[in-house]
Amino acid sequence: LSVVALISGSGSNLQALIDAQEQGAPFRIRAVISNEPEAFGLERARRHGMATAVLNHRDYPDRASFDAALAAAIDGYDPGLVVLAGFMRILTPAFVEHYRGRLFNIHPSLLPKYQGLHTHKRALEAGDTEHGASVHFVTAELDGGPVVLQARVPVRPGDDPGILAARVLKQEHVIYPTVVRWFAEGRLRLDADGRPNLDGEV
Ligand code: GRF
């Protein structure tokens, strides 16, 4: 399975996918595209000989034209799957529709709780005793697509957003490669009724 990864920053989730690929998972990341020119994830890709591209959203007059250029860049690699890995852009419905059923995102919360930003701070302020991360198919609703897999972590006394984020991030690096592997194995798809369908056991 050919994969294109979209990033904006550190790319630790990208790194987890690279590691899984190198350990023999049945997918190949063909390219890494970033909207941020300085994203460290680009360096991670280069170290592994992967193609990289930067499409700086500041160079485009509006969201639709950026997304159109992004889709053209992605389609140049003809991927079977596109993964958002710390990609901090809201995508247009046209873009999402174009990749329906083959576009994942990872979000640092137990969706549907805490869509959007600052999820760890919000969980702490709410006094939650549990938090986590979710891998979901991307639909037009921001952080609202059908959830495929979640990881739960305890919230501990003395946690601050940074400590909690680090605990969640470790689990992100487990569940994202798991879901991409399921998809690469042909076990996972998005049904016509918008529900994820996984064949076999988790
Ligand atoms: C992570 O919290 C991830 O959940 C969110 O972006 C943050 C950074 O991800 N999508 P990464 O280290 O750039 O993969």
Short mmCIF file of C-alpha atoms and ligand atoms in Angstrom, two decimals:
data_model
loop_
_atom_site.label_atom_id
_atom_site.label_comp_id
_atom_site.label_asym_id
_atom_site.label_seq_id
_atom_site.Cartn_x
_atom_site.Cartn_y
_atom_site.Cartn_z
CA LEU A 1 0.00 0.00 0.00
CA SER A 2 1.38 3.41 -0.99
CA VAL A 3 0.95 6.10 1.63
CA VAL A 4 1.41 9.87 1.60
CA ALA A 5 1.79 11.58 4.99
CA LEU A 6 0.87 15.20 5.68
CA ILE A 7 2.63 16.97 8.53
CA SER A 8 3.06 20.42 10.05
CA GLY A 9 5.54 19.87 12.85
CA SER A 10 7.71 17.44 14.77
CA GLY A 11 6.39 14.36 12.97
CA SER A 12 6.63 11.95 15.89
CA ASN A 13 3.58 10.12 14.52
CA LEU A 14 5.28 10.04 11.14
CA GLN A 15 8.32 8.55 12.84
CA ALA A 16 6.17 5.82 14.39
CA LEU A 17 4.84 4.99 10.92
CA ILE A 18 8.36 5.00 9.46
CA ASP A 19 9.50 2.65 12.22
CA ALA A 20 6.58 0.29 11.56
CA GLN A 21 7.36 0.32 7.83
CA GLU A 22 10.99 -0.54 8.53
CA GLN A 23 9.88 -3.37 10.79
CA GLY A 24 8.03 -4.88 7.84
CA ALA A 25 4.51 -3.47 7.99
CA PRO A 26 2.80 -3.88 4.58
CA PHE A 27 2.83 -0.23 3.56
CA ARG A 28 5.29 2.23 2.05
CA ILE A 29 5.33 5.93 2.73
CA ARG A 30 6.00 7.38 -0.72
CA ALA A 31 6.16 11.04 0.28
CA VAL A 32 5.87 13.44 3.18
CA ILE A 33 4.25 16.81 2.50
CA SER A 34 4.31 19.69 4.97
CA ASN A 35 2.55 23.05 4.99
CA GLU A 36 5.32 24.34 7.27
CA PRO A 37 8.73 24.72 5.60
CA GLU A 38 10.67 24.11 8.84
CA ALA A 39 8.72 21.08 10.07
CA PHE A 40 11.20 18.68 11.69
CA GLY A 41 9.17 15.80 10.25
CA LEU A 42 10.67 16.70 6.85
CA GLU A 43 14.10 15.91 8.26
CA ARG A 44 12.80 12.56 9.54
CA ALA A 45 11.57 11.76 6.01
CA ARG A 46 14.84 12.82 4.39
CA ARG A 47 16.81 10.57 6.75
CA HIS A 48 14.83 7.66 5.36
CA GLY A 49 15.21 8.64 1.72
CA MET A 50 11.58 9.60 1.33
CA ALA A 51 10.37 12.21 -1.11
CA THR A 52 9.35 15.45 0.58
CA ALA A 53 7.44 18.52 -0.51
CA VAL A 54 6.51 21.80 1.12
CA LEU A 55 3.29 23.56 0.21
CA ASN A 56 3.28 26.68 2.33
CA HIS A 57 -0.32 27.65 2.89
CA ARG A 58 0.79 31.27 3.15
CA ASP A 59 1.55 31.19 -0.60
CA TYR A 60 -2.10 30.61 -1.49
CA PRO A 61 -4.91 33.17 -1.58
CA ASP A 62 -7.49 30.90 0.03
CA ARG A 63 -8.18 27.48 1.52
CA ALA A 64 -9.68 26.06 -1.67
CA SER A 65 -6.63 26.89 -3.79
CA PHE A 66 -4.24 25.52 -1.17
CA ASP A 67 -6.23 22.29 -0.91
CA ALA A 68 -6.36 21.97 -4.71
CA ALA A 69 -2.57 22.30 -4.93
CA LEU A 70 -2.17 19.88 -2.03
CA ALA A 71 -4.40 17.26 -3.69
CA ALA A 72 -2.46 17.64 -6.96
CA ALA A 73 0.83 17.11 -5.12
CA ILE A 74 -0.56 14.07 -3.28
CA ASP A 75 -2.08 12.52 -6.41
CA GLY A 76 1.30 12.74 -8.11
CA TYR A 77 2.24 9.82 -5.84
CA ASP A 78 -1.01 7.95 -6.49
CA PRO A 79 -1.41 6.81 -2.86
CA GLY A 80 -3.90 4.23 -1.65
CA LEU A 81 -3.95 6.06 1.69
CA VAL A 82 -3.29 9.58 2.98
CA VAL A 83 -2.51 10.06 6.67
CA LEU A 84 -2.66 13.36 8.57
CA ALA A 85 0.14 13.13 11.14
CA GLY A 86 0.25 16.30 13.17
CA PHE A 87 -1.19 18.21 10.21
CA MET A 88 -2.58 21.44 11.58
CA ARG A 89 -4.82 22.59 8.74
CA ILE A 90 -8.58 22.41 8.38
CA LEU A 91 -9.35 20.75 5.05
CA THR A 92 -12.15 21.73 2.70
CA PRO A 93 -15.08 19.37 2.09
CA ALA A 94 -13.96 18.99 -1.55
CA PHE A 95 -10.54 17.76 -0.44
CA VAL A 96 -12.00 15.38 2.14
CA GLU A 97 -14.51 14.01 -0.37
CA HIS A 98 -11.72 13.36 -2.88
CA TYR A 99 -10.01 11.09 -0.34
CA ARG A 100 -13.12 9.65 1.26
CA GLY A 101 -12.43 6.31 2.86
CA ARG A 102 -8.64 6.61 2.47
CA LEU A 103 -7.82 9.58 4.72
CA PHE A 104 -7.00 9.17 8.45
CA ASN A 105 -6.22 11.59 11.23
CA ILE A 106 -4.99 11.14 14.77
CA HIS A 107 -6.45 13.42 17.41
CA PRO A 108 -5.21 13.67 21.02
CA SER A 109 -8.50 13.11 22.81
CA LEU A 110 -11.12 10.42 23.38
CA LEU A 111 -13.42 11.65 20.59
CA PRO A 112 -16.11 12.83 20.49
CA LYS A 113 -14.78 14.68 23.55
CA TYR A 114 -12.54 17.71 22.99
CA GLN A 115 -12.59 18.24 19.24
CA GLY A 116 -10.25 21.07 18.26
CA LEU A 117 -7.17 22.34 20.08
CA HIS A 118 -5.65 22.30 23.61
CA THR A 119 -7.23 18.95 24.39
CA HIS A 120 -4.95 18.03 27.31
CA LYS A 121 -5.51 21.35 29.09
CA ARG A 122 -9.28 20.98 28.62
CA ALA A 123 -9.28 17.44 29.99
CA LEU A 124 -7.34 18.58 33.07
CA GLU A 125 -9.63 21.57 33.61
CA ALA A 126 -12.65 19.27 33.37
CA GLY A 127 -11.15 17.04 36.05
CA ASP A 128 -11.21 13.99 33.79
CA THR A 129 -9.56 10.90 35.28
CA GLU A 130 -9.05 9.41 31.83
CA HIS A 131 -7.84 10.87 28.52
CA GLY A 132 -6.37 9.51 25.32
CA ALA A 133 -6.12 9.59 21.54
CA SER A 134 -8.29 8.59 18.59
CA VAL A 135 -7.57 7.53 15.03
CA HIS A 136 -10.50 8.36 12.76
CA PHE A 137 -11.48 8.54 9.13
CA VAL A 138 -11.52 12.19 8.11
CA THR A 139 -14.84 13.65 7.08
CA ALA A 140 -15.87 17.26 6.55
CA GLU A 141 -16.58 17.66 10.29
CA LEU A 142 -13.40 18.78 12.05
CA ASP A 143 -12.12 15.93 14.27
CA GLY A 144 -15.53 14.41 13.80
CA GLY A 145 -15.03 11.47 11.48
CA PRO A 146 -15.82 7.86 12.38
CA VAL A 147 -13.41 6.63 15.07
CA VAL A 148 -11.45 3.48 14.22
CA LEU A 149 -9.28 2.96 17.33
CA GLN A 150 -8.69 4.72 20.62
CA ALA A 151 -6.07 4.51 23.35
CA ARG A 152 -6.90 5.43 26.95
CA VAL A 153 -4.44 6.77 29.54
CA PRO A 154 -4.99 7.68 33.19
CA VAL A 155 -4.87 11.31 34.27
CA ARG A 156 -2.68 11.45 37.36
CA PRO A 157 -2.50 13.97 40.22
CA GLY A 158 0.12 16.56 39.43
CA ASP A 159 -0.28 16.15 35.69
CA ASP A 160 0.15 19.30 33.65
CA PRO A 161 -0.74 19.56 29.93
CA GLY A 162 2.82 18.73 28.92
CA ILE A 163 3.07 15.60 31.07
CA LEU A 164 -0.35 14.41 29.95
CA ALA A 165 0.42 15.15 26.30
CA ALA A 166 3.58 13.05 26.49
CA ARG A 167 1.66 10.13 28.01
CA VAL A 168 -0.96 10.38 25.24
CA LEU A 169 1.64 10.78 22.48
CA LYS A 170 3.28 7.48 23.42
CA GLN A 171 -0.04 5.77 22.83
CA GLU A 172 -0.60 7.64 19.57
CA HIS A 173 2.57 5.98 18.33
CA VAL A 174 0.99 2.60 19.02
CA ILE A 175 -2.49 3.04 17.61
CA TYR A 176 -1.64 4.92 14.40
CA PRO A 177 0.66 2.24 12.96
CA THR A 178 -1.90 -0.40 14.03
CA VAL A 179 -4.70 1.26 12.06
CA VAL A 180 -2.52 1.90 8.99
CA ARG A 181 -1.47 -1.77 9.05
CA TRP A 182 -5.14 -2.88 9.25
CA PHE A 183 -5.93 -0.70 6.23
CA ALA A 184 -2.87 -1.98 4.33
CA GLU A 185 -3.98 -5.55 5.04
CA GLY A 186 -7.35 -4.78 3.49
CA ARG A 187 -9.16 -5.43 6.78
CA LEU A 188 -10.46 -1.91 7.35
CA ARG A 189 -12.76 0.20 5.27
CA LEU A 190 -15.31 2.98 5.62
CA ASP A 191 -18.77 1.63 4.79
CA ALA A 192 -21.20 3.48 2.55
CA ASP A 193 -23.18 4.30 5.70
CA GLY A 194 -20.10 6.06 7.08
CA ARG A 195 -19.17 3.40 9.64
CA PRO A 196 -15.70 1.88 9.96
CA ASN A 197 -15.68 -1.84 9.22
CA LEU A 198 -12.86 -4.01 10.55
CA ASP A 199 -12.68 -7.66 9.49
CA GLY A 200 -11.35 -10.07 12.09
CA GLU A 201 -10.22 -9.44 15.64
CA VAL A 202 -8.72 -6.21 16.94
C1 GRF B 1 0.04 15.25 18.44
O1 GRF B 1 -0.57 15.61 19.66
C2 GRF B 1 -1.02 14.67 17.54
O2 GRF B 1 -2.05 14.06 18.26
C3 GRF B 1 -1.55 15.86 16.84
O3 GRF B 1 -0.40 16.66 16.59
C4 GRF B 1 0.49 16.51 17.70
C5 GRF B 1 1.92 16.44 17.21
O4 GRF B 1 2.04 15.32 16.41
N1 GRF B 1 -2.23 15.46 15.65
P1 GRF B 1 3.47 14.93 15.72
O5 GRF B 1 4.47 14.75 16.82
O6 GRF B 1 3.85 16.09 14.81
O7 GRF B 1 3.18 13.67 14.97
#
